[in-house]
Short mmCIF file of C-alpha atoms and ligand atoms in Angstrom, two decimals:
data_model
loop_
_atom_site.label_atom_id
_atom_site.label_comp_id
_atom_site.label_asym_id
_atom_site.label_seq_id
_atom_site.Cartn_x
_atom_site.Cartn_y
_atom_site.Cartn_z
CA MET A 172 -18.85 22.23 1.95
CA SER A 173 -16.59 23.10 -0.85
CA ALA A 174 -14.26 25.62 -1.82
CA GLN A 175 -15.95 26.99 -5.29
CA ALA A 176 -16.08 30.66 -4.23
CA HIS A 177 -12.61 30.74 -3.55
CA ASN A 178 -11.39 31.56 -7.02
CA GLN A 179 -8.94 34.53 -6.55
CA LEU A 180 -5.51 33.90 -4.81
CA PRO A 181 -2.95 37.11 -3.74
CA ASP A 182 -1.26 39.35 -6.22
CA ASP A 183 1.95 38.27 -4.54
CA PHE A 184 1.38 34.60 -4.78
CA PHE A 185 4.08 32.85 -7.09
CA PHE A 186 3.44 29.99 -9.81
CA GLY A 187 6.57 27.50 -10.18
CA ALA A 188 7.50 24.60 -11.89
CA ALA A 189 9.01 21.87 -9.90
CA LEU A 190 11.25 19.02 -10.85
CA SER A 191 14.77 17.56 -10.15
CA GLY A 192 18.02 17.11 -11.50
CA PRO A 193 18.11 12.78 -12.18
CA GLN A 194 14.77 13.62 -13.51
CA THR A 195 15.80 16.07 -16.50
CA GLU A 196 19.20 16.36 -16.75
CA GLY A 197 20.32 13.33 -18.52
CA MET A 198 23.59 13.18 -19.31
CA TRP A 199 24.54 10.71 -16.46
CA GLN A 200 28.23 9.78 -17.27
CA ALA A 201 29.31 12.93 -18.44
CA GLN A 202 31.00 15.82 -16.75
CA GLY A 203 32.67 12.84 -14.50
CA LYS A 204 29.29 12.49 -12.65
CA LEU A 205 29.46 9.22 -10.27
CA GLU A 206 27.02 6.91 -10.22
CA ASN A 207 24.40 7.38 -8.18
CA LEU A 208 21.30 4.62 -7.05
CA TRP A 209 19.33 5.18 -9.94
CA ASP A 210 22.27 4.76 -12.04
CA LEU A 211 23.29 1.54 -10.21
CA TRP A 212 19.43 0.20 -9.81
CA SER A 213 19.48 0.53 -13.57
CA ASN A 214 22.57 -1.28 -14.30
CA GLN A 215 21.65 -3.82 -12.71
CA ASP A 216 18.11 -4.80 -14.02
CA ILE A 217 16.45 -2.41 -16.47
CA ARG A 218 13.19 -4.39 -16.94
CA ALA A 219 12.46 -3.18 -13.47
CA PHE A 220 11.80 0.24 -15.60
CA HIS A 221 9.12 0.60 -17.58
CA ASN A 222 9.47 -0.06 -21.61
CA ARG A 223 13.33 -0.27 -20.10
CA VAL A 224 13.97 3.34 -20.23
CA GLY A 225 16.46 3.58 -17.03
CA SER A 226 18.29 6.66 -15.50
CA TYR A 227 20.50 7.73 -17.95
CA ALA A 228 17.16 9.39 -20.04
CA GLY A 229 16.21 12.46 -17.83
CA ASN A 230 14.26 14.56 -20.06
CA ASP A 231 17.08 16.51 -22.45
CA MET A 232 17.36 19.16 -19.98
CA GLY A 233 20.81 18.95 -19.60
CA ALA A 234 20.73 20.08 -23.59
CA ARG A 235 17.92 22.08 -23.47
CA TYR A 236 17.51 24.53 -20.26
CA GLU A 237 17.14 28.07 -22.15
CA GLN A 238 14.66 26.35 -24.39
CA ASP A 239 12.92 24.98 -20.94
CA PHE A 240 13.82 28.59 -19.00
CA ALA A 241 11.81 30.00 -21.62
CA LEU A 242 9.17 27.57 -22.11
CA PHE A 243 8.50 28.32 -18.02
CA HIS A 244 8.77 31.96 -18.19
CA ASP A 245 6.36 32.18 -21.56
CA LEU A 246 3.97 29.81 -19.27
CA GLY A 247 4.29 32.75 -16.69
CA LEU A 248 6.14 31.16 -14.38
CA SER A 249 8.64 32.98 -12.01
CA SER A 250 10.26 29.91 -10.01
CA CYS A 251 11.38 26.74 -10.80
CA ARG A 252 12.54 23.99 -8.11
CA THR A 253 15.89 21.24 -9.20
CA SER A 254 17.60 19.58 -7.34
CA ILE A 255 21.97 19.84 -7.96
CA GLN A 256 22.73 15.88 -7.92
CA TRP A 257 25.02 15.24 -5.27
CA SER A 258 26.84 12.79 -7.96
CA ARG A 259 27.46 15.72 -10.08
CA LEU A 260 28.59 17.63 -8.15
CA MET A 261 30.72 16.30 -5.47
CA ASP A 262 34.11 13.52 -6.51
CA ALA A 263 33.90 10.47 -5.07
CA ASP A 264 36.84 11.60 -2.57
CA GLY A 265 34.10 14.01 -1.25
CA GLN A 266 35.32 17.35 -3.37
CA LEU A 267 34.23 19.67 -5.30
CA ASN A 268 33.62 18.05 -9.36
CA PRO A 269 34.58 21.55 -11.09
CA GLU A 270 32.84 20.18 -14.44
CA GLY A 271 29.82 19.46 -12.58
CA ALA A 272 29.60 23.02 -10.80
CA ALA A 273 30.25 24.74 -14.41
CA PHE A 274 27.07 22.79 -14.83
CA TYR A 275 25.15 24.23 -12.60
CA HIS A 276 26.11 28.02 -12.80
CA LYS A 277 25.22 27.79 -16.19
CA LEU A 278 21.75 26.43 -15.41
CA PHE A 279 21.54 28.81 -12.69
CA ALA A 280 22.16 31.66 -15.13
CA ALA A 281 20.83 30.83 -17.90
CA ALA A 282 17.44 30.50 -15.82
CA ARG A 283 18.18 34.20 -14.42
CA GLU A 284 18.71 35.21 -17.88
CA ALA A 285 15.06 33.91 -18.40
CA GLY A 286 13.17 35.74 -15.86
CA VAL A 287 13.24 32.36 -13.46
CA GLU A 288 14.13 32.35 -9.64
CA VAL A 289 15.73 28.76 -9.35
CA PHE A 290 14.88 27.00 -5.89
CA VAL A 291 17.65 24.21 -5.10
CA ASN A 292 17.26 21.50 -3.44
CA LEU A 293 20.51 19.09 -2.44
CA TYR A 294 18.37 16.05 -2.76
CA HIS A 295 16.17 13.99 -4.63
CA PHE A 296 16.58 9.59 -3.51
CA ASP A 297 19.85 9.90 -5.52
CA MET A 298 22.61 9.19 -2.68
CA PRO A 299 26.08 8.32 -4.77
CA ALA A 300 26.32 4.63 -5.20
CA TYR A 301 29.53 4.22 -3.44
CA LEU A 302 27.91 5.54 0.05
CA PHE A 303 25.65 4.02 -0.59
CA ARG A 304 27.05 0.39 -0.54
CA ARG A 305 28.80 1.94 2.74
CA GLY A 306 26.15 1.99 4.60
CA GLY A 307 24.08 4.86 3.30
CA TRP A 308 21.69 6.84 5.25
CA GLU A 309 22.38 3.89 8.18
CA SER A 310 26.25 4.91 8.30
CA ARG A 311 27.51 8.02 10.04
CA GLU A 312 29.96 8.22 6.83
CA ALA A 313 27.23 8.64 4.41
CA ILE A 314 25.27 11.47 6.64
CA GLU A 315 28.79 13.52 7.65
CA ALA A 316 29.63 13.60 3.15
CA TYR A 317 25.76 14.98 2.54
CA ALA A 318 26.73 17.97 5.16
CA SER A 319 30.28 18.64 3.52
CA TYR A 320 28.50 18.54 -0.03
CA ALA A 321 26.10 20.93 1.44
CA ARG A 322 28.33 23.07 2.57
CA ALA A 323 30.20 22.75 -0.82
CA ALA A 324 27.32 23.97 -2.42
CA PHE A 325 26.45 26.62 -0.23
CA ALA A 326 29.90 28.00 -0.39
CA GLU A 327 30.11 27.51 -4.47
CA PHE A 328 26.63 28.67 -5.34
CA GLY A 329 25.85 31.14 -1.98
CA GLN A 330 25.75 34.23 -4.08
CA GLU A 331 23.57 33.02 -6.35
CA ILE A 332 21.07 31.12 -4.45
CA GLU A 333 18.23 32.59 -2.69
CA HIS A 334 15.80 29.73 -1.95
CA TRP A 335 17.83 26.51 -0.74
CA PHE A 336 16.39 22.72 0.27
CA THR A 337 18.10 20.42 2.13
CA PHE A 338 15.52 17.16 0.77
CA ASN A 339 12.87 16.35 -1.17
CA GLU A 340 10.14 14.07 0.56
CA PRO A 341 12.55 12.64 3.01
CA ILE A 342 9.98 9.62 3.83
CA VAL A 343 9.73 8.11 0.68
CA GLU A 344 13.67 6.61 0.83
CA PRO A 345 12.68 5.14 4.15
CA GLU A 346 9.70 3.46 3.11
CA GLN A 347 10.33 2.72 -0.49
CA ARG A 348 13.75 1.32 0.04
CA TYR A 349 13.35 -0.62 3.30
CA GLU A 350 9.95 -0.88 4.72
CA HIS A 351 8.12 -1.94 1.58
CA GLY A 352 10.56 -3.09 -0.13
CA THR A 353 9.58 -1.71 -3.78
CA TRP A 354 12.67 0.21 -4.44
CA TYR A 355 16.21 -0.91 -4.48
CA PRO A 356 17.45 -2.42 -1.97
CA PHE A 357 13.88 -3.60 -1.87
CA VAL A 358 14.64 -4.25 1.79
CA ARG A 359 11.40 -5.16 4.07
CA ASP A 360 12.60 -3.63 7.72
CA PHE A 361 10.56 -1.65 9.59
CA ALA A 362 12.85 -1.15 12.00
CA ARG A 363 16.17 0.10 9.42
CA ALA A 364 13.57 2.05 7.84
CA ARG A 365 13.37 4.30 10.99
CA CYS A 366 16.76 4.33 11.36
CA VAL A 367 17.69 5.42 7.73
CA GLN A 368 14.53 8.56 8.43
CA TYR A 369 16.40 9.22 11.49
CA GLY A 370 19.48 9.45 9.54
CA ILE A 371 17.75 11.90 6.89
CA SER A 372 17.03 13.62 9.65
CA LEU A 373 20.42 14.37 11.44
CA ALA A 374 22.22 15.16 7.70
CA HIS A 375 19.19 17.72 7.02
CA SER A 376 20.07 18.99 10.35
CA LEU A 377 23.78 19.48 9.74
CA ALA A 378 23.24 21.23 6.59
CA VAL A 379 20.96 23.84 7.74
CA GLY A 380 23.56 23.94 10.51
CA ALA A 381 26.24 24.20 8.34
CA PHE A 382 23.92 27.14 6.31
CA ARG A 383 23.46 29.45 9.07
CA GLU A 384 26.94 29.31 10.14
CA LEU A 385 28.01 30.23 6.19
CA GLN A 386 25.42 33.19 6.52
CA ALA A 387 26.89 34.35 9.66
CA SER A 388 29.91 34.91 7.87
CA GLY A 389 28.71 36.17 4.41
CA VAL A 390 29.62 33.09 2.62
CA VAL A 391 25.73 32.52 1.94
CA ARG A 392 23.52 35.85 0.90
CA PRO A 393 21.70 37.44 3.70
CA ASP A 394 18.01 37.24 2.65
CA ALA A 395 18.79 33.55 1.47
CA LYS A 396 16.24 31.09 2.87
CA ILE A 397 16.88 27.43 3.75
CA GLY A 398 13.58 24.91 4.48
CA LEU A 399 12.53 21.33 3.70
CA ILE A 400 10.26 19.77 1.26
CA ASN A 401 8.06 16.82 2.25
CA CYS A 402 5.12 15.08 0.87
CA PHE A 403 2.82 15.65 3.70
CA ALA A 404 -0.45 13.73 3.75
CA PRO A 405 -3.43 14.55 5.60
CA PRO A 406 -4.99 11.33 7.24
CA TYR A 407 -7.95 9.86 7.31
CA THR A 408 -10.03 6.87 8.61
CA ARG A 409 -13.34 5.72 8.63
CA GLU A 410 -16.47 7.89 9.59
CA ASP A 411 -17.37 5.67 12.99
CA PRO A 412 -13.82 5.42 14.43
CA SER A 413 -12.85 2.59 17.20
CA GLU A 414 -10.35 3.58 19.63
CA ALA A 415 -7.41 1.34 17.81
CA ASP A 416 -8.35 3.29 14.26
CA LEU A 417 -7.26 6.61 15.60
CA GLU A 418 -4.76 5.32 17.34
CA ALA A 419 -3.57 4.06 14.18
CA VAL A 420 -3.78 8.07 12.90
CA ARG A 421 -1.86 8.83 15.28
CA MET A 422 1.17 6.62 14.52
CA THR A 423 0.91 7.64 10.67
CA ASP A 424 0.75 11.03 11.21
CA GLY A 425 3.48 11.28 13.79
CA LEU A 426 5.43 8.91 10.92
CA CYS A 427 4.90 10.38 7.71
CA ASN A 428 3.70 14.21 8.55
CA ARG A 429 4.91 15.63 12.42
CA TRP A 430 7.98 13.67 12.46
CA TRP A 431 8.92 16.52 10.14
CA LEU A 432 7.12 18.79 11.27
CA ASP A 433 8.57 18.78 14.93
CA LEU A 434 11.99 18.57 13.62
CA VAL A 435 11.92 21.92 11.32
CA THR A 436 10.00 23.62 13.79
CA LYS A 437 11.25 22.64 16.99
CA GLY A 438 14.40 20.71 16.42
CA ALA A 439 13.31 17.60 17.96
CA LEU A 440 11.20 14.53 16.98
CA PRO A 441 7.85 14.16 18.12
CA ALA A 442 8.24 12.81 21.78
CA ASP A 443 4.66 10.50 22.01
CA VAL A 444 6.29 9.06 18.26
CA MET A 445 9.33 8.09 19.75
CA GLU A 446 7.63 5.97 22.93
CA THR A 447 5.87 4.69 20.93
CA LEU A 448 8.54 3.29 18.72
CA ALA A 449 10.41 2.58 21.91
CA GLU A 450 7.54 -0.16 23.40
CA ARG A 451 7.61 -1.98 20.17
CA GLY A 452 11.08 -2.42 20.06
CA VAL A 453 12.06 0.14 17.65
CA THR A 454 15.06 2.65 18.99
CA MET A 455 17.39 4.76 16.92
CA PRO A 456 21.02 5.21 16.50
CA VAL A 457 21.12 7.75 19.21
CA ARG A 458 24.98 9.03 19.71
CA PRO A 459 26.08 11.20 22.29
CA GLY A 460 25.18 14.64 20.69
CA ASP A 461 22.12 13.70 18.48
CA ASP A 462 19.65 16.24 20.48
CA ALA A 463 22.21 18.63 19.68
CA ILE A 464 22.59 18.41 15.93
CA LEU A 465 18.48 18.08 15.67
CA ALA A 466 18.13 21.68 17.89
CA GLN A 467 19.60 23.18 14.34
CA GLY A 468 17.12 21.49 11.62
CA VAL A 469 14.49 24.31 12.32
CA VAL A 470 14.04 25.79 8.91
CA ASP A 471 12.87 29.53 7.36
CA TRP A 472 10.07 27.55 5.46
CA LEU A 473 8.63 24.72 4.29
CA GLY A 474 7.44 22.78 0.80
CA PHE A 475 4.12 21.03 1.09
CA ASN A 476 4.27 18.27 -1.48
CA TYR A 477 0.41 16.84 -1.98
CA TYR A 478 -0.64 14.48 -4.21
CA GLN A 479 -2.99 12.16 -2.32
CA PRO A 480 -4.61 11.54 1.87
CA ARG A 481 -3.60 9.08 3.62
CA ARG A 482 -6.50 6.54 4.71
CA VAL A 483 -5.78 4.14 7.15
CA GLN A 484 -7.40 1.87 10.09
CA ALA A 485 -6.44 -0.23 12.76
CA PRO A 486 -3.88 -3.04 12.01
CA ALA A 487 -5.50 -6.31 11.48
CA GLN A 488 -2.30 -7.75 12.94
CA ASP A 489 0.68 -6.70 15.67
CA ILE A 490 3.00 -8.45 13.88
CA ASP A 491 3.33 -9.00 9.86
CA GLU A 492 5.44 -11.68 8.15
CA TYR A 493 8.83 -10.32 7.84
CA GLY A 494 8.49 -9.75 12.13
CA ASN A 495 7.48 -6.29 11.58
CA PRO A 496 5.65 -4.39 14.01
CA CYS A 497 2.20 -3.17 12.51
CA PHE A 498 0.73 0.46 13.26
CA ALA A 499 -1.97 0.62 10.07
CA ASP A 500 -3.93 -0.76 7.26
CA PRO A 501 -4.97 0.90 4.49
CA TYR A 502 -8.48 1.82 4.48
CA VAL A 503 -10.68 1.66 1.04
CA TRP A 504 -12.88 4.65 1.74
CA LYS A 505 -15.55 3.45 -0.86
CA ASP A 506 -16.10 7.07 -2.04
CA ALA A 507 -12.37 7.21 -3.67
CA VAL A 508 -11.83 8.71 -6.50
CA MET A 509 -8.72 7.09 -8.36
CA ASN A 510 -6.34 8.76 -10.68
CA LYS A 511 -5.85 4.80 -12.41
CA SER A 512 -2.60 5.54 -14.00
CA ARG A 513 -0.71 5.98 -10.88
CA GLY A 514 -2.91 4.60 -8.62
CA TRP A 515 -3.24 7.63 -6.84
CA GLU A 516 -6.31 8.86 -4.69
CA ILE A 517 -7.52 12.69 -6.02
CA TYR A 518 -8.91 14.09 -3.67
CA PRO A 519 -8.15 18.05 -3.91
CA LYS A 520 -9.91 19.25 -0.15
CA GLY A 521 -7.19 17.15 1.73
CA ILE A 522 -5.14 19.93 0.82
CA TYR A 523 -6.97 22.23 2.75
CA ASP A 524 -7.38 19.90 5.72
CA PHE A 525 -3.55 20.22 6.17
CA ALA A 526 -2.94 23.24 5.14
CA MET A 527 -5.38 24.17 8.34
CA THR A 528 -3.74 22.11 10.51
CA MET A 529 -0.19 23.58 9.74
CA THR A 530 -2.09 26.35 10.57
CA ARG A 531 -3.54 25.51 13.60
CA ASP A 532 -0.62 23.62 15.36
CA TYR A 533 2.47 25.36 13.69
CA PRO A 534 1.46 29.22 12.91
CA ASP A 535 4.53 30.48 12.57
CA LEU A 536 5.24 28.73 10.14
CA GLU A 537 5.12 29.87 6.20
CA TRP A 538 5.12 27.07 3.18
CA PHE A 539 4.23 26.63 -0.14
CA VAL A 540 3.04 23.74 -2.37
CA SER A 541 5.81 22.10 -3.26
CA GLU A 542 4.35 19.91 -6.02
CA ASN A 543 0.78 19.04 -7.13
CA GLY A 544 0.12 17.62 -10.69
CA ILE A 545 -1.34 14.68 -12.17
CA GLY A 546 1.02 11.97 -13.98
CA ILE A 547 -1.97 10.36 -17.00
CA GLU A 548 -1.13 7.50 -19.05
CA GLU A 549 -3.50 8.31 -21.89
CA ASP A 550 -2.07 11.57 -22.09
CA ARG A 551 -0.85 10.77 -25.96
CA ALA A 552 -4.29 8.93 -26.96
CA ALA A 553 -5.88 12.58 -26.35
CA ARG A 554 -4.42 14.47 -29.33
CA THR A 555 -6.19 17.06 -31.53
CA ALA A 556 -6.33 17.46 -35.83
CA ASP A 557 -3.66 19.96 -35.18
CA GLY A 558 -1.19 17.46 -32.88
CA ALA A 559 -1.54 19.19 -29.54
CA ILE A 560 -2.97 16.64 -26.56
CA ASP A 561 -5.73 17.67 -25.71
CA ASP A 562 -5.16 17.21 -22.12
CA THR A 563 -8.07 19.78 -20.86
CA ALA A 564 -10.42 17.30 -19.51
CA TYR A 565 -8.84 16.33 -16.30
CA ARG A 566 -5.63 17.92 -16.06
CA VAL A 567 -7.19 21.62 -15.84
CA PRO A 568 -10.01 20.52 -13.08
CA PHE A 569 -7.48 19.14 -11.28
CA VAL A 570 -4.69 21.49 -10.92
CA ARG A 571 -7.94 23.89 -10.76
CA ASP A 572 -9.53 21.91 -7.54
CA HIS A 573 -6.50 21.93 -5.62
CA LEU A 574 -5.74 25.86 -6.48
CA ARG A 575 -9.19 26.58 -5.12
CA TRP A 576 -8.31 24.68 -1.97
CA ILE A 577 -5.40 26.19 -1.45
CA ALA A 578 -7.41 29.37 -1.80
CA ARG A 579 -9.89 29.18 0.12
CA ALA A 580 -7.09 27.98 2.67
CA ILE A 581 -5.45 30.91 2.40
CA ASP A 582 -8.67 33.26 2.84
CA GLU A 583 -8.55 31.54 6.62
CA GLY A 584 -5.41 32.51 7.56
CA ALA A 585 -3.31 29.64 6.05
CA ARG A 586 0.63 30.96 4.88
CA CYS A 587 0.72 29.44 1.94
CA ARG A 588 3.45 31.87 -0.71
CA GLY A 589 2.80 30.05 -3.62
CA TYR A 590 2.72 26.77 -6.29
CA HIS A 591 4.43 24.80 -8.17
CA TYR A 592 3.51 22.37 -10.03
CA TRP A 593 5.23 19.22 -10.48
CA GLY A 594 6.85 18.36 -13.92
CA VAL A 595 5.23 21.18 -16.19
CA ILE A 596 7.33 19.11 -18.94
CA ASP A 597 6.81 15.69 -18.81
CA CYS A 598 9.91 14.19 -17.19
CA TRP A 599 11.26 10.51 -16.31
CA SER A 600 9.33 9.38 -12.99
CA TRP A 601 11.87 6.47 -11.75
CA ASN A 602 9.85 3.14 -12.42
CA ASN A 603 7.23 4.54 -14.24
CA ALA A 604 9.83 6.57 -16.47
CA TYR A 605 8.06 7.99 -18.95
CA LYS A 606 4.41 5.75 -18.24
CA ASN A 607 2.24 8.57 -16.74
CA ARG A 608 2.98 12.30 -18.26
CA TYR A 609 2.86 15.35 -15.71
CA GLY A 610 3.14 18.13 -18.23
CA PHE A 611 1.46 20.61 -19.46
CA VAL A 612 4.25 20.85 -22.69
CA GLU A 613 5.10 17.12 -24.44
CA VAL A 614 7.85 15.35 -24.90
CA ASP A 615 8.28 13.36 -27.63
CA LEU A 616 10.69 10.67 -27.45
CA THR A 617 10.19 9.87 -30.78
CA HIS A 618 11.20 13.16 -31.98
CA ASP A 619 14.97 13.75 -29.89
CA TYR A 620 12.29 14.95 -26.55
CA GLU A 621 10.71 17.73 -28.81
CA ARG A 622 9.28 19.59 -26.34
CA ARG A 623 5.08 20.69 -27.64
CA LEU A 624 2.56 22.85 -25.69
CA LYS A 625 0.08 20.73 -24.48
CA ALA A 626 -3.75 22.49 -24.38
CA SER A 627 -3.93 22.66 -21.29
CA ALA A 628 -0.67 25.06 -21.24
CA SER A 629 -3.26 27.94 -22.76
CA TRP A 630 -5.28 27.77 -18.70
CA LEU A 631 -2.80 27.75 -17.06
CA ARG A 632 -0.95 30.81 -18.54
CA GLU A 633 -4.38 32.71 -17.87
CA VAL A 634 -4.41 31.54 -14.50
CA THR A 635 -0.53 32.40 -13.56
CA ALA A 636 -1.60 35.62 -15.13
CA THR A 637 -4.75 36.75 -13.73
CA HIS A 638 -3.97 34.80 -10.59
CA VAL A 639 -8.03 34.35 -10.83
CA ILE A 640 -8.64 30.29 -10.76
CA ALA A 641 -10.74 30.17 -13.81
O1 IFM B 200 8.13 11.76 -9.89
C1 IFM B 200 8.17 12.73 -8.02
C2 IFM B 200 8.94 13.22 -8.12
O2 IFM B 200 10.12 13.19 -7.93
C3 IFM B 200 8.69 12.96 -6.31
N1 IFM B 200 7.29 13.25 -6.07
C4 IFM B 200 6.36 12.53 -6.85
C5 IFM B 200 6.20 12.94 -8.29
C6 IFM B 200 5.44 12.13 -9.51
O3 IFM B 200 5.51 10.98 -8.58
#
């Protein structure tokens, strides 16, 4: 089974760029911006970041956005998703910061001028540090503060922006910060991670509720839509699975995928998952009225970030060394093709498998691929005589294969409307900083963040112009 024959995307299929405020803007202390979690961690331990490049850098887009939007337009990209930084838009008293608001008005206007539509996301792992210190997503204060920040953003930009998203990859902070302990504050507590996940779900739902209210009163434009973006990953196990392997698949799928899919389509969390968690002693900090809040979480459409599948098997132990209940262990597939720079498996068919699962289980849901991309450490080594990076041997096949599987899914009924490539222009990547490069456009850190097209850019331009996946 392959996707070779599927090389044409619909005429109204859109192409764009995915990015985020904290990874591009820079200007970390300008315009009254507050310290966010990444600034806090960078200030505390700069050695945790590749080459000691902390959150301050972005990719200088804050100063170069006119040029960057022109580049997107030149590549045939009609939209770009970035995020407002909560820590830039709001002050520490929870009031709008006029300087931050002015910056985003200018940014959005420049995009319109260049013929690029901005999709706005409200949260990309970047809580203001003062709210984290008061309990972060485990505290109702932060959840309420997020809801009032979202309300302020809708009120300020409600007539300008058509496409809104509450969160990018809401599964990542519970996992990285609270379960695996890889990101600040390095917690390894499964139950706390789920409480964080629950808090984010409430915050998402309160924001969608505020959006609906402001749209009904005319503050938000009538054609505006709201969604959520997650890094969904189709779960796979061994070819001859045991009951216990299948159970590991069910819980992995339930925690990472169905949790969010049920929330945004049914306004509730998946009952089977909540039951299993409760059986293992993991309960949510539920308060009266929470069900009604979650019921508001139904969205207009969804963003699907896809990088890699999750391969799991039955856990070897019930409880790990930190006292956490175990639901699945990683399963190493012998045929896996790896992107060694990132340590992530490359499995383009996963995008199709998950698309078809959504088509079957959530048939009314419209969606787009909101991130997909390949970050490569050796990018800089592949420089041609004329100075351009020749990344065609790996970036083109990666994107081509994923697009072909998307085309096949659409041919078979999937309601996928577009594709945003992650980065397009190289950007700062959390701990990895500039280690792995994702862009079709290079950012030269040795020459003041100068932009330079890579060889793959002409292939991308051809695809966006013709919708033929050559
Ligand atoms: O850089 C990240 C982004 O912030 C979220 N999705 C994955 C990207 C690549 O690692």
